[in-house]
Tab-separated table of C-alpha atoms and ligand atoms in Angstrom:
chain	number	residue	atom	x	y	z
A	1	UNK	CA	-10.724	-2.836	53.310
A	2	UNK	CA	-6.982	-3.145	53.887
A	3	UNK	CA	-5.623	-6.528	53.881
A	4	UNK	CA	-2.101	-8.022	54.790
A	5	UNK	CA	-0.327	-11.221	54.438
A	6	UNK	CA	2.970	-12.970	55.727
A	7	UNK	CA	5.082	-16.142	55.646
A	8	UNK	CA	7.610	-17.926	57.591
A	9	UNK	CA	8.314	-21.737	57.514
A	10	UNK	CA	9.405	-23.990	60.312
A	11	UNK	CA	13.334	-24.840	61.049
A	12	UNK	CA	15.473	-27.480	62.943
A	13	UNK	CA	18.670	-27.243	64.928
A	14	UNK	CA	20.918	-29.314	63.651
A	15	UNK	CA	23.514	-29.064	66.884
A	16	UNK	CA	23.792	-26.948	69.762
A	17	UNK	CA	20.311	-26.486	71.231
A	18	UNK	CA	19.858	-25.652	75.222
A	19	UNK	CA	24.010	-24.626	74.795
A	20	UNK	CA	23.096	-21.657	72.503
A	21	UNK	CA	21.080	-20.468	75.146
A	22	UNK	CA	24.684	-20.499	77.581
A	23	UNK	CA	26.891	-18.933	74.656
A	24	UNK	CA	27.988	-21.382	72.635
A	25	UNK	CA	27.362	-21.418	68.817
A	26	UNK	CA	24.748	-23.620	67.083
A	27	UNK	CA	23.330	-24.384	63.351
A	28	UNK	CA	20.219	-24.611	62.365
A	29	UNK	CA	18.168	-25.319	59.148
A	30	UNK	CA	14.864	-23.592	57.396
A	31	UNK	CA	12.262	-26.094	56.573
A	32	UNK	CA	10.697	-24.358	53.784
A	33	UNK	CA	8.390	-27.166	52.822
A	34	UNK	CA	6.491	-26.922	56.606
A	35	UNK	CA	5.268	-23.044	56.067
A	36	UNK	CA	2.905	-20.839	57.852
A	37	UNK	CA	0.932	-18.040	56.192
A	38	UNK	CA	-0.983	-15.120	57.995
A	39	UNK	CA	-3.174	-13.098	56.741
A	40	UNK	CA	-4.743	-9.851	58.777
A	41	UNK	CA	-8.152	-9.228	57.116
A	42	UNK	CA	-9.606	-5.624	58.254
A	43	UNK	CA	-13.136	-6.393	59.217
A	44	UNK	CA	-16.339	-4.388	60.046
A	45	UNK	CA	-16.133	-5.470	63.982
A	46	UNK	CA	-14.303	-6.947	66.748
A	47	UNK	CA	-10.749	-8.487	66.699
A	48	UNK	CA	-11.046	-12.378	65.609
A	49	UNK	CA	-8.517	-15.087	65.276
A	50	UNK	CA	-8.882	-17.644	63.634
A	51	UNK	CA	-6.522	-21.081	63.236
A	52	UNK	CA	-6.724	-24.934	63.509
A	53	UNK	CA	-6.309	-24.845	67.692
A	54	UNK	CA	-8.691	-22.271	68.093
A	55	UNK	CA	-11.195	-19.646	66.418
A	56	UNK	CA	-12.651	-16.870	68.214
A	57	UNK	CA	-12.662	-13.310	69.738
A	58	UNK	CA	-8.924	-12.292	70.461
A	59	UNK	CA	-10.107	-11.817	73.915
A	60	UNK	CA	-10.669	-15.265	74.568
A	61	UNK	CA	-7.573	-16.707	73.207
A	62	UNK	CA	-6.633	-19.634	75.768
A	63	UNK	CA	-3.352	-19.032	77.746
A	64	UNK	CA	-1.364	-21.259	75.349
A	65	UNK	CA	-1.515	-18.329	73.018
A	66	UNK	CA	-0.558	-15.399	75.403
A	67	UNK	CA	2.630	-15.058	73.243
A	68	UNK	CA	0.796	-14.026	70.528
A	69	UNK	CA	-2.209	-11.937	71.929
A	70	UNK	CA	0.654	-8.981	73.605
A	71	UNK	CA	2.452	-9.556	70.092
A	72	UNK	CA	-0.648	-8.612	68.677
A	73	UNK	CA	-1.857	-5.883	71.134
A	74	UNK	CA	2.124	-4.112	70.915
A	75	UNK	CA	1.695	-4.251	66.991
A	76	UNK	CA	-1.751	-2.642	67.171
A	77	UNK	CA	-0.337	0.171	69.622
A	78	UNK	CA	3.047	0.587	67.481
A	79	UNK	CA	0.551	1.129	64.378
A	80	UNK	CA	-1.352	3.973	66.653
A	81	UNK	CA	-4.917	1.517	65.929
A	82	UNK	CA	-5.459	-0.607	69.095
A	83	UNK	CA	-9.540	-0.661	68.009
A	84	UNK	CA	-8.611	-1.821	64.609
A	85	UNK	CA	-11.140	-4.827	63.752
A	86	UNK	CA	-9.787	-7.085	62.123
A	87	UNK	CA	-9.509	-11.412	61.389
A	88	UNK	CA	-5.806	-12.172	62.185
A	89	UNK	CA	-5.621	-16.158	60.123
A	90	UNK	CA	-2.848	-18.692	61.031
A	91	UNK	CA	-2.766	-21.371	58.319
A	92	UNK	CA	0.087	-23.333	60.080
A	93	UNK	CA	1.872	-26.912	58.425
A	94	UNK	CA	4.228	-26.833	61.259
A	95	UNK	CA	3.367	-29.050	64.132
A	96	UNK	CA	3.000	-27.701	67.467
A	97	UNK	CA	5.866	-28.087	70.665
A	98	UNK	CA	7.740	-30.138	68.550
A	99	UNK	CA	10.923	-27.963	68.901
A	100	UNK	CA	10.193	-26.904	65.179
A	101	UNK	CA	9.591	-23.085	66.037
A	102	UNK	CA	5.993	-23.694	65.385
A	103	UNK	CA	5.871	-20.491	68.143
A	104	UNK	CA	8.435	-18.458	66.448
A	105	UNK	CA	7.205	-19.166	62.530
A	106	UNK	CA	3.411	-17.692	64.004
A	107	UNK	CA	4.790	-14.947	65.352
A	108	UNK	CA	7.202	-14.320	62.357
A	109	UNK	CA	4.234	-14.584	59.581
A	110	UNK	CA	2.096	-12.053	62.199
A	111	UNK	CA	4.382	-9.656	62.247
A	112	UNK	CA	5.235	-9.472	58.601
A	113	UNK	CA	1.184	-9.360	57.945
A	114	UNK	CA	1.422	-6.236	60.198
A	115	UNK	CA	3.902	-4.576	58.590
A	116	UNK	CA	2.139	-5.453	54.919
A	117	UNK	CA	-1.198	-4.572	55.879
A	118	UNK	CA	0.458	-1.250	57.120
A	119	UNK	CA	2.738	-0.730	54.326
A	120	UNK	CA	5.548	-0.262	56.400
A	121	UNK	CA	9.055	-1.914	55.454
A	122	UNK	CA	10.295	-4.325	57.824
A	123	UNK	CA	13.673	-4.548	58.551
A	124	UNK	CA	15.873	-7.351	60.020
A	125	UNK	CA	16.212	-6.714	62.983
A	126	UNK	CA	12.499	-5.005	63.863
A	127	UNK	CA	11.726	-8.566	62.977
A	128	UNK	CA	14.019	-10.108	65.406
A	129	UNK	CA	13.329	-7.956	68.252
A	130	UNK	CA	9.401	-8.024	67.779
A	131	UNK	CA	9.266	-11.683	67.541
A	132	UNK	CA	10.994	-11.928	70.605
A	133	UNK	CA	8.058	-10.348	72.495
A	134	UNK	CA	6.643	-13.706	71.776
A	135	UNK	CA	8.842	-16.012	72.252
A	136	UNK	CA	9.997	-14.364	75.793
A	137	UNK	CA	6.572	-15.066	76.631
A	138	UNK	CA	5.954	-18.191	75.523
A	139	UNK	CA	9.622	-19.748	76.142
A	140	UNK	CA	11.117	-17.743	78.935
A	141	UNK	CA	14.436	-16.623	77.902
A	142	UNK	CA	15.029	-17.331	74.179
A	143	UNK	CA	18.445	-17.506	72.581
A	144	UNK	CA	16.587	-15.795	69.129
A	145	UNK	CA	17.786	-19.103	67.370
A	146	UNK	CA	14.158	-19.780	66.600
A	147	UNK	CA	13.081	-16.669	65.114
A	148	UNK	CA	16.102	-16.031	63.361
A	149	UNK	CA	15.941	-19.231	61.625
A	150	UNK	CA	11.951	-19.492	61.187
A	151	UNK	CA	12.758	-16.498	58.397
A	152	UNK	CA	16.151	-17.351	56.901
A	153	UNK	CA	16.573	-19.194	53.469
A	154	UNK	CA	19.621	-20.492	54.527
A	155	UNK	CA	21.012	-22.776	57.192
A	156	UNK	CA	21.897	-20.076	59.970
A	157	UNK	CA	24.949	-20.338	62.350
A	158	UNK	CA	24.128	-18.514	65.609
A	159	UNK	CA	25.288	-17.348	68.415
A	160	UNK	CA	23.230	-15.666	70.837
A	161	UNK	CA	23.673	-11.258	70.821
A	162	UNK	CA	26.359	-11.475	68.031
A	163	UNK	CA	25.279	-10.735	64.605
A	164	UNK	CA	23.663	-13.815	62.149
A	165	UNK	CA	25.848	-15.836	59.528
A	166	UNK	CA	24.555	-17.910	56.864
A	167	UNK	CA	26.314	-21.427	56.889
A	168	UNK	CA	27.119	-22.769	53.136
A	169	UNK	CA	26.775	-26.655	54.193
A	170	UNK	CA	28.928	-28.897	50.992
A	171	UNK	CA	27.395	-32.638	52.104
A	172	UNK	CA	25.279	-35.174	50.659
A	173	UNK	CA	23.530	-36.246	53.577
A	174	UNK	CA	19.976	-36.883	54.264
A	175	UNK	CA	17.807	-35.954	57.133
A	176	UNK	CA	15.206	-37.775	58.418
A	177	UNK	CA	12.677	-36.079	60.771
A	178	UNK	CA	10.698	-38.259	63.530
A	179	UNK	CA	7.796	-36.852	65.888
A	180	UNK	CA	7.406	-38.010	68.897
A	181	UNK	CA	3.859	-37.152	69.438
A	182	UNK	CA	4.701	-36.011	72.789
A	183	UNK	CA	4.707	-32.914	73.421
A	184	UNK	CA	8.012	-31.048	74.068
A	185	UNK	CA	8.335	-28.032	76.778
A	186	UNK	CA	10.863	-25.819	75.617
A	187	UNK	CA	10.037	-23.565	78.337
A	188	UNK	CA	10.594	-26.180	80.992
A	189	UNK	CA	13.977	-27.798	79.035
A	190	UNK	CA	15.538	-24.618	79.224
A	191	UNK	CA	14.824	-23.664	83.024
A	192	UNK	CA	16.006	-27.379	84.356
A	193	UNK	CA	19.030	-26.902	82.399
A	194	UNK	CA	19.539	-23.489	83.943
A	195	UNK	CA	18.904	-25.597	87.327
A	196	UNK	CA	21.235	-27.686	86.635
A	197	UNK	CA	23.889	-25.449	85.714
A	198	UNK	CA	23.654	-23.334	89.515
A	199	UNK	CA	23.380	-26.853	91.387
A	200	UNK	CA	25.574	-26.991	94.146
A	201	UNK	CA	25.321	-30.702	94.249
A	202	UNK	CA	26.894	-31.017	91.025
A	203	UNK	CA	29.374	-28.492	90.491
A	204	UNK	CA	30.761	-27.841	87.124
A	205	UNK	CA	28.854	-30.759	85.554
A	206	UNK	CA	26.568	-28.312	83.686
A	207	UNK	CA	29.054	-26.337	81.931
A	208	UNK	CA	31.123	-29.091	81.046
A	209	UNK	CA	28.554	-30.269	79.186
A	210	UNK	CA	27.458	-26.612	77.483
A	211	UNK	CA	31.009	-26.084	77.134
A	212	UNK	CA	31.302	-29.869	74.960
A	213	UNK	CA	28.286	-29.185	73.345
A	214	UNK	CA	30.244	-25.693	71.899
A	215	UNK	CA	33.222	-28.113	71.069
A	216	UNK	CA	30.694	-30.276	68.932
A	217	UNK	CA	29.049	-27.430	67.252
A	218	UNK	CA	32.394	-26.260	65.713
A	219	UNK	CA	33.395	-29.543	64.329
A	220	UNK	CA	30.245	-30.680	63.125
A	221	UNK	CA	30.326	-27.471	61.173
A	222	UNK	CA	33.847	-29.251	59.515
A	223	UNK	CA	31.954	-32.245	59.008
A	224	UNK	CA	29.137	-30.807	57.253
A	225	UNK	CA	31.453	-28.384	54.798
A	226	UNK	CA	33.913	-30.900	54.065
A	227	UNK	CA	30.622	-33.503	53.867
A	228	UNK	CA	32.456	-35.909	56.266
A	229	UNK	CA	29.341	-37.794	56.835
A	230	UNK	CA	30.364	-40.394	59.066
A	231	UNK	CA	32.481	-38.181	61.460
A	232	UNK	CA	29.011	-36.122	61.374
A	233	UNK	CA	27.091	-39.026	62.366
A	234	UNK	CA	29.426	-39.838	65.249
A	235	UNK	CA	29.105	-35.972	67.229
A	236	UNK	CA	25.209	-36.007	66.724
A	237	UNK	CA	25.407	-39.409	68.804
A	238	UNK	CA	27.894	-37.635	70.925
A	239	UNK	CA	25.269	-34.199	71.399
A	240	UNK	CA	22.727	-36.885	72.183
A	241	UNK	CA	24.804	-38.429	75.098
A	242	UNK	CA	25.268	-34.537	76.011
A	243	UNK	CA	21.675	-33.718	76.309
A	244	UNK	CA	20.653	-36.409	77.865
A	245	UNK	CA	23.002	-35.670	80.942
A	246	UNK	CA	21.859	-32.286	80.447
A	247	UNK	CA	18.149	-33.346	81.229
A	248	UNK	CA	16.207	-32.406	78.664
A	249	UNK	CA	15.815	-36.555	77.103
A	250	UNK	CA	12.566	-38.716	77.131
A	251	UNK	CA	12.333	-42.068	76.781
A	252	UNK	CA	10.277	-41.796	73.464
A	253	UNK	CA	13.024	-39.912	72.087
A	254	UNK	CA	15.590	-41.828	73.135
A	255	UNK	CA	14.041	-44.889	71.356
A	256	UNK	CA	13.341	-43.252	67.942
A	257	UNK	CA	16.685	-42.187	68.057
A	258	UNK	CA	18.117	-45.957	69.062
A	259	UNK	CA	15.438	-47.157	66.250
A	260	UNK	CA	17.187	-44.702	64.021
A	261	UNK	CA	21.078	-45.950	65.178
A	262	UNK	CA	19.657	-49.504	64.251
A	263	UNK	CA	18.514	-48.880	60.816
A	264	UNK	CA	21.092	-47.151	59.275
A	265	UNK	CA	21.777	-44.092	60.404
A	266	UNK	CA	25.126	-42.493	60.873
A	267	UNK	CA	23.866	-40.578	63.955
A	268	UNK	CA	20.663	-39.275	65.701
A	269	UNK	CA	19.861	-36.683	68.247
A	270	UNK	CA	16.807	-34.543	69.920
A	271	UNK	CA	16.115	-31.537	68.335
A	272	UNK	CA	15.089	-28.274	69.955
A	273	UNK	CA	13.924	-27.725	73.320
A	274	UNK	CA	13.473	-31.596	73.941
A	275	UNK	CA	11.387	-33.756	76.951
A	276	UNK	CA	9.540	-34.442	73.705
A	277	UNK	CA	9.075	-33.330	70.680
A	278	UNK	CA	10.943	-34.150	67.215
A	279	UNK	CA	14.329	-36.246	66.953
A	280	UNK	CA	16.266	-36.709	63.735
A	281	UNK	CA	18.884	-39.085	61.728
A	282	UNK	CA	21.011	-38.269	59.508
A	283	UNK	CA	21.702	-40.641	56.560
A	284	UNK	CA	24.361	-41.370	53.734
A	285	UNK	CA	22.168	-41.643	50.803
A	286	UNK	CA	17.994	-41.082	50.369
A	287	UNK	CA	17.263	-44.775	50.175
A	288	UNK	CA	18.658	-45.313	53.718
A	289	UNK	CA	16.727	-42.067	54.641
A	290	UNK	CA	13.391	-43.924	53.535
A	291	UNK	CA	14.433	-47.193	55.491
A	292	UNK	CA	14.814	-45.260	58.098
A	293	UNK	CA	11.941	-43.395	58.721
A	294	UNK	CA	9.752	-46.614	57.984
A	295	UNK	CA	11.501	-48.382	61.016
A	296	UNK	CA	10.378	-44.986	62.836
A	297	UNK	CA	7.210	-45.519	61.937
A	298	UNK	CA	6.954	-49.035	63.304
A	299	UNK	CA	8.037	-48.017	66.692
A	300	UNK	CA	5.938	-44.933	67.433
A	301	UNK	CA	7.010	-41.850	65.404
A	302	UNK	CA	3.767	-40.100	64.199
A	303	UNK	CA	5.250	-38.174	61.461
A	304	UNK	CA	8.536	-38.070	59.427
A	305	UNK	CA	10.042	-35.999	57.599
A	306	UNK	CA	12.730	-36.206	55.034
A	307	UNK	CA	14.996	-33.721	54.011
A	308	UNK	CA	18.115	-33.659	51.527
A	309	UNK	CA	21.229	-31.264	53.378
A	310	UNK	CA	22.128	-31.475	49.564
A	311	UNK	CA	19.464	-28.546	48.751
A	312	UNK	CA	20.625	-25.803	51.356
B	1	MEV	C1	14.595	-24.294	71.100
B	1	MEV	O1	14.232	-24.543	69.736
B	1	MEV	C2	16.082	-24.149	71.230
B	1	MEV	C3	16.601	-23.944	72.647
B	1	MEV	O2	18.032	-23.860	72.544
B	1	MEV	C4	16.042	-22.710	73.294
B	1	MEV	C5	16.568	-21.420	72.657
B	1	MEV	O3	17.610	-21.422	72.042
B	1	MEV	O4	15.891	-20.396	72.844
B	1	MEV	C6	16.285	-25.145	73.542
């Protein structure tokens, strides 16, 4: 029986979410400690999948996973074996709609199981592309920032169509990761700021802010190289203001992120698609990293995550 396996790990944007998506540049980081591993098990019949949200006969897989089940039905039909039976297994650390690229990392890890259980080399940009079947179902119109990060080893600076650069960061700053518990809607985030940008009530106002957000982007990259930590601090706060006018806020965020602003932190933002989802700080030094994510604690985050930019 032929059996395949793949990995991919989950990632966060640093700066220039929802802009990315309008052309401007953005960096993002791989989170190698929250990985998912898929393995695709031939089997004697029927096509089962099996993960924590749900374990059954493909056929059944709820909507939520629609991404996934036309990933999986193009891979079959690209390998010439759409009757193959099979046990497709997510074992996933990343938590879901948290603008993490939970979606992304699951389609990743399936279709580098594919290609091992086929023994087919995958390159690049087959990758890319095939991952995007996903995500264009399951987020609309992607800017391929997920996916392309969701399998890097390095922090990734991206801009949408042109071709990926790796980002050497030189700072010793620390992040710390807070979850919301509610959860985000990239989907929706990206639409209302594509609203936004085509209202006639508020001319302009849109792609001022995508266009400040792209002025950001480029000198946080300064800040983290020349590990200006404060300055750093300063245009996350100033991205935050951004995205909020942009729409894509939530009150929960909003007050991890003033939680954050109060403990310590130099700066702290939304990350991802937003209207939920994850926020993060960034911090001089670890110990104000830990201080930080216990005041997040007390006032509602569900997880946290910490995370030394020193390592990347
Ligand atoms: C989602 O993680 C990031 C967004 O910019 C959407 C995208 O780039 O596809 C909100």
């Amino acid at each position: 029986m032929r059996v395949g396996t793949g990995h991919a790990h989950a990632k966060i944007i640093l700066i220039g979410e929802h802009s990315v998506v309008h052309g401007q540049p953005a960096i993002a980081i791989p989170l190698r400690h929250l990985p998912v591993t898929v393995t695709l098990q031939e089997a004697i019949s029927d096509q089962h999948f099996v993960s924590d949200v749900f374990t059954g006969s493909m056929a059944e897989l709820p909507g939520l996973f629609d991404g996934i089940r036309v990933l999986v039905e193009r891979l079959l039909r690209r390998f010439s074996e759409p009757e193959l039976a099979f046990t497709l297994t997510v074992a996933s650390n990343i938590p879901e709609e948290r603008g993490m690229g939970s979606s992304a990392a699951v389609a990743t890890a399936i279709v580098r199981a594919f290609y091992d259980f086929f023994d087919t080399a995958l390159d690049q940009q087959t990758l890319l592309a095939t991952v995007n079947i996903e995500e264009m179902i399951t987020h609309g119109a992607p800017s391929g920032i997920d996916a392309a990060t969701v399998s890097a080893d390095q922090p990734v600076w991206f801009v949408k169509d042109a071709p990926l650069t790796h980002f050497a960061m030189h700072t010793h700053a620390w992040l710390v990761v807070g979850d919301t518990g509610v959860t985000g809607q990239t989907g929706m985030a990206v639409n209302s700021v594509k609203e936004l940008l085509s209202d006639p009530d508020q001319p302009g106002i849109g792609q001022q802010l995508i266009n400040h957000l792209g002025t950001l982007t480029q000198a946080a990259a300064v800040a983290l190289q020349r590990d200006q930590r404060k300055q750093l601090g300063t245009i996350l706060n100033q991205a935050q203001a951004d995205l909020a006018a942009l729409g894509v806020n939530h009150p929960v965020l909003q007050r991890l992120v003033d939680t954050a602003n109060q403990n310590g932190a130099l700066g702290a933002k939304l990350t991802g698609g937003g209207l939920g989802g994850c926020m993060f700080a960034v911090a001089e030094d670890e110990q104000t990293a830990n201080q930080i994510a216990t005041a997040l604690k007390q006032h509602g985050a569900v997880a946290t995550w910490l995370e030394p930019l020193t390592d990347l």
